[in-house]
Amino acid sequence: IFADVIMPFDPEDFDLENMLAPPGGKHLMGTDELGRDLLTRTLYGGRVSLVVGVFAMLIAVTIGTLIGSFSGYFGGILDNVLMRFTDFALAFPRIFILILLAILIRPSIPTVVFVIGILSWMPVARLVRGSFLEVKNQQFVEAAQALGANTGRIMFRHILPNALGPIIVAASLGVADAIISESGLSFLG
């Protein structure tokens, strides 16, 4: 986040006197074949990867939480339809869909974030569904229903806060998965 503050070098500046310099001195990780500082370039590259990972996971968590919460709370036919759709989406290898979409859509960071986000919501939906199935039969939910709380309030004010633990864990693991997907796409062009 603070790469431009803590690093004295620009990631694109050439230093022709220090080409392929070994680690140490003023270049802690050394330099590349054009004399650019490798630590600076790593920090700036990490910034892009973190942006992609975090925003892709925000999209995935939002979609997964909505689908999982409706599926877990209402159950029945809606649960069957939503979970079969989730299973259907999980059946496709994500990397092939990412490559296909990267070819069809003009590649940019927002496009990559969006595509990775919409292809990563399925595990979150399954976790949220399981949490909702566990929490919806507890007494505080019955008390809220008895007091006349509407469905949206019960779902998002009472049940969802009690289901946040698995969602946070899935999101943090999903950020790493999104970064790996982004780096794979970057490697493939």
JSON list of N, CA, C and O in Angstrom, two decimals, residues 9 18 21-31 37:
[
{"chain": "A", "resi": 9, "resn": "PHE", "atom": "N", "xyz": [12.93, 4.43, -5.12]},
{"chain": "A", "resi": 9, "resn": "PHE", "atom": "CA", "xyz": [13.08, 4.23, -6.55]},
{"chain": "A", "resi": 9, "resn": "PHE", "atom": "C", "xyz": [11.73, 4.19, -7.25]},
{"chain": "A", "resi": 9, "resn": "PHE", "atom": "O", "xyz": [10.73, 3.80, -6.66]},
{"chain": "A", "resi": 18, "resn": "ASN", "atom": "N", "xyz": [23.92, 0.05, -12.72]},
{"chain": "A", "resi": 18, "resn": "ASN", "atom": "CA", "xyz": [23.69, -1.05, -11.77]},
{"chain": "A", "resi": 18, "resn": "ASN", "atom": "C", "xyz": [22.87, -2.17, -12.39]},
{"chain": "A", "resi": 18, "resn": "ASN", "atom": "O", "xyz": [22.02, -2.77, -11.72]},
{"chain": "A", "resi": 21, "resn": "ALA", "atom": "N", "xyz": [22.64, -5.98, -10.68]},
{"chain": "A", "resi": 21, "resn": "ALA", "atom": "CA", "xyz": [23.37, -5.83, -9.41]},
{"chain": "A", "resi": 21, "resn": "ALA", "atom": "C", "xyz": [22.88, -6.89, -8.43]},
{"chain": "A", "resi": 21, "resn": "ALA", "atom": "O", "xyz": [21.69, -7.21, -8.38]},
{"chain": "A", "resi": 22, "resn": "PRO", "atom": "N", "xyz": [23.78, -7.46, -7.64]},
{"chain": "A", "resi": 22, "resn": "PRO", "atom": "CA", "xyz": [23.37, -8.47, -6.66]},
{"chain": "A", "resi": 22, "resn": "PRO", "atom": "C", "xyz": [22.63, -7.80, -5.49]},
{"chain": "A", "resi": 22, "resn": "PRO", "atom": "O", "xyz": [22.72, -6.59, -5.29]},
{"chain": "A", "resi": 23, "resn": "PRO", "atom": "N", "xyz": [21.92, -8.61, -4.71]},
{"chain": "A", "resi": 23, "resn": "PRO", "atom": "CA", "xyz": [21.23, -8.05, -3.53]},
{"chain": "A", "resi": 23, "resn": "PRO", "atom": "C", "xyz": [22.22, -7.43, -2.56]},
{"chain": "A", "resi": 23, "resn": "PRO", "atom": "O", "xyz": [23.34, -7.91, -2.38]},
{"chain": "A", "resi": 24, "resn": "GLY", "atom": "N", "xyz": [21.78, -6.34, -1.94]},
{"chain": "A", "resi": 24, "resn": "GLY", "atom": "CA", "xyz": [22.61, -5.65, -0.96]},
{"chain": "A", "resi": 24, "resn": "GLY", "atom": "C", "xyz": [22.78, -4.20, -1.32]},
{"chain": "A", "resi": 24, "resn": "GLY", "atom": "O", "xyz": [22.34, -3.73, -2.38]},
{"chain": "A", "resi": 25, "resn": "GLY", "atom": "N", "xyz": [23.39, -3.45, -0.42]},
{"chain": "A", "resi": 25, "resn": "GLY", "atom": "CA", "xyz": [23.61, -2.03, -0.66]},
{"chain": "A", "resi": 25, "resn": "GLY", "atom": "C", "xyz": [22.30, -1.27, -0.75]},
{"chain": "A", "resi": 25, "resn": "GLY", "atom": "O", "xyz": [21.40, -1.47, 0.06]},
{"chain": "A", "resi": 26, "resn": "LYS", "atom": "N", "xyz": [22.20, -0.41, -1.75]},
{"chain": "A", "resi": 26, "resn": "LYS", "atom": "CA", "xyz": [20.97, 0.37, -1.87]},
{"chain": "A", "resi": 26, "resn": "LYS", "atom": "C", "xyz": [19.86, -0.39, -2.59]},
{"chain": "A", "resi": 26, "resn": "LYS", "atom": "O", "xyz": [18.71, 0.02, -2.57]},
{"chain": "A", "resi": 27, "resn": "HIS", "atom": "N", "xyz": [20.18, -1.51, -3.22]},
{"chain": "A", "resi": 27, "resn": "HIS", "atom": "CA", "xyz": [19.18, -2.36, -3.87]},
{"chain": "A", "resi": 27, "resn": "HIS", "atom": "C", "xyz": [19.08, -3.67, -3.09]},
{"chain": "A", "resi": 27, "resn": "HIS", "atom": "O", "xyz": [19.86, -4.61, -3.32]},
{"chain": "A", "resi": 28, "resn": "LEU", "atom": "N", "xyz": [18.14, -3.76, -2.15]},
{"chain": "A", "resi": 28, "resn": "LEU", "atom": "CA", "xyz": [18.07, -4.89, -1.22]},
{"chain": "A", "resi": 28, "resn": "LEU", "atom": "C", "xyz": [17.83, -6.23, -1.90]},
{"chain": "A", "resi": 28, "resn": "LEU", "atom": "O", "xyz": [18.31, -7.26, -1.42]},
{"chain": "A", "resi": 29, "resn": "MET", "atom": "N", "xyz": [17.10, -6.23, -3.00]},
{"chain": "A", "resi": 29, "resn": "MET", "atom": "CA", "xyz": [16.88, -7.48, -3.75]},
{"chain": "A", "resi": 29, "resn": "MET", "atom": "C", "xyz": [17.64, -7.50, -5.06]},
{"chain": "A", "resi": 29, "resn": "MET", "atom": "O", "xyz": [17.46, -8.39, -5.88]},
{"chain": "A", "resi": 30, "resn": "GLY", "atom": "N", "xyz": [18.45, -6.50, -5.28]},
{"chain": "A", "resi": 30, "resn": "GLY", "atom": "CA", "xyz": [19.22, -6.42, -6.51]},
{"chain": "A", "resi": 30, "resn": "GLY", "atom": "C", "xyz": [18.45, -5.68, -7.60]},
{"chain": "A", "resi": 30, "resn": "GLY", "atom": "O", "xyz": [17.42, -5.05, -7.34]},
{"chain": "A", "resi": 31, "resn": "THR", "atom": "N", "xyz": [18.99, -5.76, -8.82]},
{"chain": "A", "resi": 31, "resn": "THR", "atom": "CA", "xyz": [18.35, -5.10, -9.96]},
{"chain": "A", "resi": 31, "resn": "THR", "atom": "C", "xyz": [18.21, -6.10, -11.10]},
{"chain": "A", "resi": 31, "resn": "THR", "atom": "O", "xyz": [18.87, -7.14, -11.13]},
{"chain": "A", "resi": 37, "resn": "ASP", "atom": "N", "xyz": [15.12, -1.52, -9.77]},
{"chain": "A", "resi": 37, "resn": "ASP", "atom": "CA", "xyz": [15.16, -2.11, -8.43]},
{"chain": "A", "resi": 37, "resn": "ASP", "atom": "C", "xyz": [14.07, -3.19, -8.30]},
{"chain": "A", "resi": 37, "resn": "ASP", "atom": "O", "xyz": [12.88, -2.92, -8.50]}
]
